């Protein structure tokens, strides 16, 4: 096991980074916000941290912390106009933000290095740091999910009218969701910049969005287990399929489609729902009959 | 004692006068009825009170405080709970979670405690789940607490919705056609719960089609037709009113 991990350490590290990005994406979806802006927050976190550590000479830990804060601050500012939007309009607006950020990273050459990227960053982050960050994020998201905030998120995602009728403020909760997403996205962007020796604009573009969204659709939108499963599949499947050479992309695509068609809720959420269903059936075998036995 | 008061409330949609100058009072400790034929403006009135629709003219006050500038969630936090004409539950969530969200406006954990998962926040969650179970028992739902609410039979879904509204311990409870599609036995058993809630001090406003149900349950009944109140009084008085008879029989 350990040997396998050591041999595949880069894959495992990449999995941890993807998982962090996926959580940044999931936390907004959970609150019913169709934001795709995680890539933009990660982009800011990555360049921000790289600049602060390499050019401004800040300690690495401070750079990573500030990278997360930059993502959080940006997400707060973005939420002011975009938290009012809903559904596909929100998706389009945040998509535009991501494109804008990539363009900015390309043009702001003195800071970002432009298309060549921000290079020669010393490596300060390894598997241990990534693992710690993932565990901390999982703990915080878990705490959030079982608290008042998580209940508000769940209500808003499922029915905004019901949520409002119970006093849940969509403005407040959606702002919190955006900020959580920005902090997590910024943090893992910063970690990636300290891990990978360089930062390029295209790391935080379309590919990032497709990977994180696919990880969530595959794994599940509600549970914290969802992104873990989804990211693992998104990272491992191409590795496992490597011997297929030129057919690799096709096979991977087909497998993903089959999984999505068979479990539209995502693998983890489908499994958890099945567990809940079983428990409920054991407790209340008559649950689907009308009260009093009369229709 | 009057808790909720509507004064000359108007709301027009283009040329349609959905609610056209309605004044009424809802008192605590009793069940007030609001009846009227289809399209008379009943549901619009509920949505105006709940803050879902903006009031055109007039005023709506809760304990003397005007509600008309508030958004739906702010109205809810002031203590106005409602059910919906078409049942609206959180379909993925369990029955228990559907009721626990009802306590939302009373939750006191500060933001940082929720974010960091401090013991105070966890304790509150545990306590709310206990209170939620007690409410489920009251509504005869105890054994279904783990069932996803979307999978329940219709009558049970209605009860979950009521339990959720009651969980928010409102001053005013708005029930929009609570017994639609139910048989008399089910309707009566729900009616007993409403009467009990009123006895405990809640102001209950029932919007209904089912005149018999309203007559049995309410002490005061208002009749709406074409966006205007055409009668009010005890159920017996109202049912004898020629204007009411004409409205219901299409006179």
XYZ file of C-alpha atoms in Angstrom:
546
model
C 0.000 0.000 0.000
C 2.690 2.452 1.114
C 4.842 1.422 -1.812
C 1.972 1.943 -4.207
C 1.367 5.395 -2.741
C 5.035 6.329 -2.979
C 5.231 5.216 -6.579
C 2.128 7.211 -7.384
C 2.755 10.149 -5.120
C 2.382 12.812 -7.835
C -0.995 11.313 -8.736
C -2.036 11.364 -5.097
C -0.902 14.992 -4.719
C -2.816 15.949 -7.826
C -5.855 14.181 -6.393
C -5.604 16.237 -3.185
C -5.375 19.502 -5.136
C -8.324 18.541 -7.338
C -10.279 17.587 -4.233
C -9.664 21.016 -2.727
C -10.864 22.719 -5.909
C -13.887 20.410 -5.995
C -14.859 21.408 -2.439
C -14.624 25.056 -3.436
C -17.058 24.285 -6.247
C -19.331 22.076 -4.152
C -19.925 24.489 -1.304
C -21.687 27.013 -3.553
C -23.734 24.361 -5.342
C -24.853 23.065 -1.986
C -26.358 26.446 -1.162
C -28.166 26.577 -4.501
C -25.681 28.994 -6.083
C -24.681 28.112 -9.647
C -21.309 29.785 -9.447
C -18.437 28.474 -11.551
C -16.101 31.132 -10.171
C -13.883 28.768 -8.128
C -11.318 28.771 -10.941
C -11.067 32.554 -10.709
C -10.578 32.461 -6.934
C -7.908 29.767 -7.259
C -6.195 31.812 -9.966
C -6.059 34.825 -7.646
C -4.844 32.691 -4.743
C -2.123 31.076 -6.856
C -0.697 34.251 -8.405
C -1.207 36.195 -5.189
C 0.709 33.673 -3.114
C 3.467 33.241 -5.717
C 3.942 36.997 -5.961
C 3.931 37.557 -2.201
C 6.406 34.744 -1.500
C 8.776 35.035 -4.487
C 8.723 38.763 -5.268
C 7.758 40.324 -1.911
C 9.698 37.826 0.181
C 6.940 36.884 2.595
C 7.157 33.636 4.570
C 5.488 30.721 2.789
C 2.804 30.188 5.431
C 1.856 33.861 5.314
C 1.741 33.740 1.528
C -0.587 30.744 1.528
C -2.809 32.309 4.182
C -2.985 35.559 2.261
C -3.648 33.640 -0.954
C -6.729 32.132 0.693
C -7.772 35.553 2.000
C -7.389 37.120 -1.451
C -9.707 34.413 -2.812
C -12.143 35.046 0.041
C -12.119 38.804 -0.438
C -12.577 38.477 -4.192
C -15.491 36.092 -3.686
C -17.142 38.537 -1.312
C -16.847 41.355 -3.848
C -18.106 39.090 -6.623
C -21.072 37.998 -4.488
C -22.333 41.572 -4.181
C -23.651 41.663 -7.747
C -23.754 37.936 -8.567
C -25.527 36.531 -5.511
C -28.669 38.245 -6.803
C -28.655 36.150 -9.968
C -30.060 32.657 -10.230
C -29.474 29.494 -12.182
C -28.052 29.720 -15.667
C -27.569 33.510 -15.448
C -25.326 33.013 -12.456
C -23.418 30.294 -14.278
C -22.843 32.509 -17.331
C -21.805 35.535 -15.276
C -19.298 33.543 -13.221
C -18.019 31.830 -16.361
C -17.298 35.286 -17.756
C -15.420 36.092 -14.556
C -13.188 33.052 -15.024
C -12.413 34.031 -18.623
C -11.725 37.564 -17.472
C -9.293 36.327 -14.841
C -7.415 34.166 -17.358
C -7.168 37.163 -19.699
C -5.908 39.356 -16.863
C -3.282 36.773 -15.954
C -2.137 36.735 -19.594
C -1.877 40.506 -19.899
C -0.518 41.496 -16.488
C 2.930 40.262 -17.510
C 5.009 42.253 -14.978
C 3.220 40.446 -12.131
C 2.127 37.125 -13.607
C 4.689 36.483 -16.298
C 1.947 36.374 -18.911
C 1.569 33.323 -21.140
C 4.978 31.976 -20.103
C 3.685 31.747 -16.562
C 5.129 32.552 -13.169
C 8.207 30.353 -13.079
C 11.025 29.317 -10.757
C 8.890 29.110 -7.648
C 10.695 27.108 -4.961
C 8.778 24.004 -3.890
C 7.528 24.480 -0.347
C 4.462 22.272 -0.297
C 4.335 18.482 -0.434
C 1.885 15.668 0.217
C 1.792 16.294 3.975
C 0.811 19.944 3.655
C -1.819 19.146 1.035
C -3.256 16.379 3.173
C -3.441 18.637 6.226
C -5.185 21.339 4.191
C -7.718 18.839 2.836
C -8.448 17.482 6.311
C -8.904 20.966 7.767
C -11.267 21.907 4.946
C -13.268 18.690 5.401
C -13.589 19.365 9.121
C -14.739 22.965 8.583
C -17.205 21.994 5.854
C -18.562 19.231 8.066
C -19.023 21.672 10.960
C -20.750 24.059 8.586
C -23.019 21.379 7.169
C -24.411 20.250 10.526
C -24.896 23.812 11.769
C -27.510 26.459 11.194
C -25.622 27.587 8.077
C -25.733 24.136 6.523
C -29.450 23.842 7.228
C -29.975 27.181 5.523
C -27.896 26.018 2.519
C -29.884 22.806 2.187
C -33.201 24.636 2.381
C -32.176 27.225 -0.198
C -30.904 24.594 -2.625
C -34.113 22.593 -2.487
C -36.738 25.347 -2.424
C -35.963 29.016 -2.064
C -39.602 29.930 -1.310
C -39.747 27.484 1.565
C -36.443 28.751 2.893
C -37.692 32.351 2.829
C -40.953 31.342 4.516
C -38.898 30.045 7.435
C -36.741 33.125 7.762
C -33.656 31.970 5.842
C -32.053 35.011 4.227
C -30.818 34.034 0.770
C -28.653 37.171 0.629
C -26.778 36.248 3.807
C -26.446 32.530 3.119
C -25.413 32.970 -0.498
C -22.775 35.497 0.543
C -21.453 32.972 3.074
C -21.393 30.295 0.386
C -19.449 32.544 -1.977
C -16.922 33.446 0.718
C -16.435 29.801 1.714
C -15.874 28.942 -1.936
C -13.403 31.815 -2.376
C -11.402 30.911 0.733
C -11.107 27.247 -0.212
C -10.407 28.028 -3.868
C -7.786 30.637 -2.939
C -6.159 28.295 -0.429
C -5.705 25.460 -2.887
C -4.617 27.832 -5.628
C -1.931 29.128 -3.251
C -0.921 25.590 -2.283
C -0.680 24.607 -5.933
C 1.624 27.541 -6.684
C 3.929 26.494 -3.838
C 3.768 22.874 -4.968
C 4.189 22.935 -8.724
C 7.217 25.255 -9.349
C 5.182 27.416 -11.709
C 1.754 28.931 -12.327
C 0.192 29.321 -15.767
C -3.018 31.142 -16.674
C -4.583 28.138 -18.403
C -4.440 26.053 -15.240
C -7.411 28.090 -14.039
C -9.558 28.052 -17.146
C -11.947 25.695 -18.810
C -10.141 22.490 -17.854
C -10.288 23.359 -14.160
C -14.032 23.949 -14.371
C -14.740 20.744 -16.278
C -12.662 18.646 -13.880
C -14.177 20.044 -10.684
C -17.738 19.977 -11.994
C -17.312 16.438 -13.305
C -15.887 15.364 -9.947
C -18.998 16.693 -8.203
C -21.494 15.335 -10.712
C -19.802 11.930 -10.489
C -19.428 11.900 -6.727
C -22.400 13.894 -5.504
C -23.473 17.418 -4.759
C -24.530 17.074 -1.127
C -22.203 14.875 0.871
C -18.557 15.573 1.633
C -17.790 12.068 0.407
C -18.981 13.046 -3.078
C -15.984 15.151 -4.164
C -13.577 12.554 -2.714
C -15.021 9.794 -4.880
C -15.486 12.056 -7.864
C -11.979 13.518 -7.760
C -10.497 10.048 -7.300
C -12.296 8.845 -10.427
C -11.366 11.928 -12.436
C -7.692 11.537 -11.508
C -7.364 7.746 -11.457
C -9.409 6.813 -14.509
C -7.038 8.428 -17.035
C -4.088 6.821 -15.211
C -5.630 3.377 -15.203
C -6.663 3.741 -18.823
C -3.159 4.719 -19.913
C -2.427 1.377 -21.666
C -5.333 2.070 -23.998
C -3.160 4.728 -25.621
C -5.080 6.686 -28.250
C -8.429 5.176 -27.201
C -7.956 6.475 -23.674
C -10.015 9.648 -23.976
C -12.897 7.795 -25.624
C -13.015 5.049 -23.013
C -12.782 7.538 -20.140
C -15.574 9.644 -21.668
C -17.840 6.647 -22.162
C -17.306 5.441 -18.593
C -18.115 8.889 -17.226
C -21.301 9.047 -19.286
C -22.418 5.628 -18.075
C -21.841 6.568 -14.439
C -23.754 9.837 -14.807
C -26.681 8.165 -16.562
C -26.917 5.368 -14.002
C -26.482 7.525 -10.889
C -27.603 11.081 -11.696
C -27.278 12.004 -8.003
C -23.633 11.028 -8.011
C -22.101 7.832 -6.666
C -21.652 8.891 -3.048
C -25.013 10.609 -2.688
C -26.830 7.688 -4.324
C -25.124 5.305 -1.932
C -25.930 7.456 1.125
C -29.549 7.872 -0.008
C -29.791 4.110 -0.378
C -28.495 3.667 3.194
C -31.006 6.211 4.478
C -33.798 4.531 2.563
C -32.935 1.177 4.086
C -32.860 2.602 7.593
C -36.171 4.386 7.044
C -37.777 1.239 5.680
C -36.697 -0.721 8.731
C -38.195 1.918 11.004
C -41.398 2.585 9.084
C -42.427 -0.152 6.674
C -45.773 1.590 6.018
C -44.279 4.927 5.062
C -45.786 5.041 1.603
C -49.350 4.232 2.609
C -51.843 7.016 3.267
C -52.706 7.874 6.868
C -55.550 5.854 8.308
C -55.218 3.422 5.440
C -57.766 5.354 3.363
C -57.024 7.224 0.205
C -56.430 40.364 20.848
C -55.649 41.533 17.332
C -52.185 40.495 16.205
C -52.335 40.858 12.449
C -54.212 43.694 10.842
C -54.787 44.501 7.173
C -55.918 48.017 6.278
C -57.318 48.748 2.823
C -54.803 46.414 1.182
C -54.728 46.588 -2.598
C -52.769 44.714 -5.205
C -53.470 44.944 -8.913
C -51.868 42.924 -11.697
C -52.177 45.120 -14.759
C -55.902 45.698 -15.014
C -56.822 42.790 -12.735
C -57.767 43.891 -9.226
C -56.656 40.704 -7.449
C -56.998 42.273 -4.002
C -58.973 45.469 -3.934
C -59.145 47.185 -0.574
C -59.245 44.398 2.001
C -59.336 45.210 5.722
C -59.401 42.469 8.297
C -58.090 41.529 11.707
C -56.672 38.246 12.894
C -56.731 37.704 16.641
C -54.527 35.486 18.749
C -56.138 32.542 20.480
C -58.575 31.763 17.690
C -58.873 30.332 14.227
C -59.997 32.886 11.679
C -61.336 31.695 8.353
C -60.955 33.267 4.942
C -63.127 31.714 2.275
C -64.083 32.611 -1.241
C -64.605 31.066 -4.652
C -61.758 30.327 -7.076
C -59.977 33.438 -8.255
C -61.340 35.577 -5.441
C -57.864 36.651 -4.342
C -57.298 34.382 -1.340
C -53.855 33.160 -2.286
C -52.769 36.618 -3.417
C -53.743 37.879 0.022
C -51.635 35.202 1.724
C -48.676 36.073 -0.483
C -49.107 39.755 0.347
C -49.089 39.050 4.073
C -46.093 36.709 3.774
C -44.085 39.290 1.854
C -43.827 37.209 -1.326
C -45.775 39.836 -3.264
C -45.406 43.574 -2.787
C -48.407 45.423 -1.432
C -49.740 48.059 -3.838
C -51.616 50.246 -1.388
C -52.673 49.993 2.241
C -50.835 48.545 5.209
C -50.310 45.215 6.932
C -49.200 45.304 10.562
C -48.052 42.681 13.038
C -48.430 43.922 16.619
C -48.597 47.425 15.181
C -45.398 47.047 13.171
C -45.746 47.465 9.426
C -44.687 44.458 7.333
C -45.134 45.800 3.833
C -41.556 46.981 3.290
C -40.066 43.666 4.454
C -38.908 40.742 2.322
C -40.427 37.279 2.769
C -37.627 36.042 5.014
C -37.830 39.149 7.191
C -41.589 38.712 7.589
C -40.956 35.107 8.610
C -38.408 36.216 11.201
C -41.009 38.603 12.651
C -43.151 35.573 13.446
C -45.408 34.862 10.476
C -45.320 31.239 9.321
C -47.197 29.771 6.396
C -47.975 26.630 4.507
C -48.338 26.529 0.747
C -51.337 25.790 -1.421
C -49.305 23.149 -3.231
C -47.275 21.328 -0.619
C -43.685 22.472 -0.594
C -41.272 20.293 1.303
C -37.546 19.866 1.021
C -37.899 16.654 -0.987
C -34.375 15.270 -0.518
C -34.253 15.934 3.202
C -35.607 13.514 5.791
C -38.884 14.240 7.540
C -36.975 15.173 10.672
C -34.688 17.599 8.818
C -37.742 19.172 7.213
C -39.059 19.999 10.660
C -35.704 21.026 12.139
C -35.300 23.726 9.473
C -38.509 25.181 10.930
C -36.592 26.161 14.057
C -34.217 28.247 11.968
C -35.395 31.650 13.129
C -34.870 30.716 16.777
C -31.346 29.398 16.399
C -28.882 31.364 18.462
C -25.445 29.923 17.689
C -23.145 32.748 16.642
C -21.622 32.551 13.177
C -18.109 31.654 14.355
C -19.439 28.776 16.478
C -21.232 27.347 13.438
C -18.228 27.786 11.183
C -15.762 26.198 13.590
C -18.091 23.453 14.790
C -17.788 24.554 18.416
C -19.611 22.485 21.064
C -22.293 25.177 21.517
C -23.323 24.850 17.869
C -23.327 21.051 18.026
C -25.370 21.108 21.222
C -27.948 23.361 19.611
C -28.226 21.004 16.649
C -28.752 18.065 19.010
C -31.406 19.920 21.008
C -33.266 20.971 17.879
C -33.364 17.398 16.652
C -34.872 16.351 19.977
C -37.493 19.101 19.773
C -38.140 18.112 16.168
C -38.819 14.529 17.235
C -41.301 15.764 19.847
C -43.152 17.747 17.177
C -43.203 14.781 14.824
C -44.819 12.733 17.575
C -47.495 15.385 17.985
C -48.311 15.232 14.294
C -48.295 11.440 14.215
C -45.108 11.270 12.172
C -42.703 9.810 14.718
C -41.934 6.601 12.833
C -41.181 8.374 9.549
C -38.423 10.671 10.772
C -35.768 9.120 8.522
C -37.910 8.909 5.374
C -37.061 11.420 2.624
C -40.012 13.804 2.710
C -40.551 13.561 -1.055
C -41.365 9.866 -0.720
C -44.235 10.261 1.742
C -47.911 9.876 0.941
C -49.841 13.101 0.352
C -51.583 13.316 3.711
C -48.322 12.807 5.541
C -46.603 15.466 3.452
C -49.290 17.945 4.549
C -48.580 17.099 8.157
C -44.841 17.535 7.707
C -45.493 20.969 6.257
C -47.689 21.911 9.250
C -45.137 20.573 11.713
C -42.464 22.661 10.050
C -44.573 25.817 10.262
C -45.382 25.109 13.909
C -41.687 24.519 14.656
C -41.011 28.174 13.921
C -43.358 28.987 16.848
C -45.023 31.817 14.941
C -47.345 34.468 16.295
C -49.412 34.128 13.149
C -49.882 30.914 11.208
C -51.206 31.216 7.642
C -52.646 27.988 6.280
C -53.304 28.071 2.549
C -55.904 25.366 1.788
C -54.536 22.978 4.419
C -57.079 20.206 3.857
C -57.362 20.355 0.064
C -57.620 16.825 -1.278
C -58.145 15.248 2.139
C -61.102 13.201 3.294
C -63.286 14.336 6.186
C -61.574 12.116 8.739
C -58.132 13.471 7.912
C -59.435 17.036 7.705
C -61.046 16.787 11.126
C -57.927 15.410 12.768
C -55.876 18.286 11.350
C -58.589 20.738 12.416
C -58.171 19.557 15.988
C -54.490 20.367 15.821
C -55.228 23.903 14.541
C -57.773 24.477 17.311
C -55.224 23.314 19.857
C -52.576 25.674 18.456
C -55.021 28.565 18.726
C -55.844 27.652 22.315
C -52.135 27.833 23.052
C -52.204 31.461 21.898
C -51.361 31.378 18.209
C -53.310 33.471 15.698
C -54.358 31.053 12.960
C -55.690 32.189 9.589
C -57.139 29.367 7.497
C -57.702 29.989 3.798
C -60.103 27.403 2.482
C -62.508 26.277 -0.181
C -64.117 23.738 2.064
C -66.847 25.771 3.764
C -67.933 22.930 6.006
C -64.439 22.566 7.410
C -64.248 26.307 8.035
C -67.679 26.397 9.655
C -66.670 23.696 12.134
C -63.338 25.212 13.007
C -63.477 28.995 12.893
C -64.959 31.557 15.220
C -64.715 34.370 12.670
C -65.025 34.009 8.920
C -64.272 36.531 6.190
C -65.575 36.012 2.684
C -63.623 37.264 -0.285
C -65.040 37.676 -3.772
C -63.472 39.483 -6.697
C -60.724 40.853 -4.462
C -63.157 42.435 -1.983
C -64.551 41.316 1.356
C -68.254 40.771 0.933
C -69.084 39.470 4.409
C -67.667 38.653 7.788
C -68.934 37.331 11.087
C -69.604 33.974 12.697
C -69.769 31.002 10.313
C -73.555 30.798 10.728
C -74.112 34.473 9.923
C -71.830 34.349 6.933
C -73.395 31.247 5.404
C -76.841 32.876 5.539
C -75.621 36.094 3.931
C -77.321 36.461 0.518
C -74.163 37.977 -1.025
C -72.142 34.917 0.022
C -74.713 32.506 -1.317
C -74.771 34.408 -4.603
C -70.972 34.415 -4.870
C -70.708 30.679 -4.263
C -73.585 29.723 -6.509
C -72.432 32.072 -9.244
C -75.396 34.398 -8.890
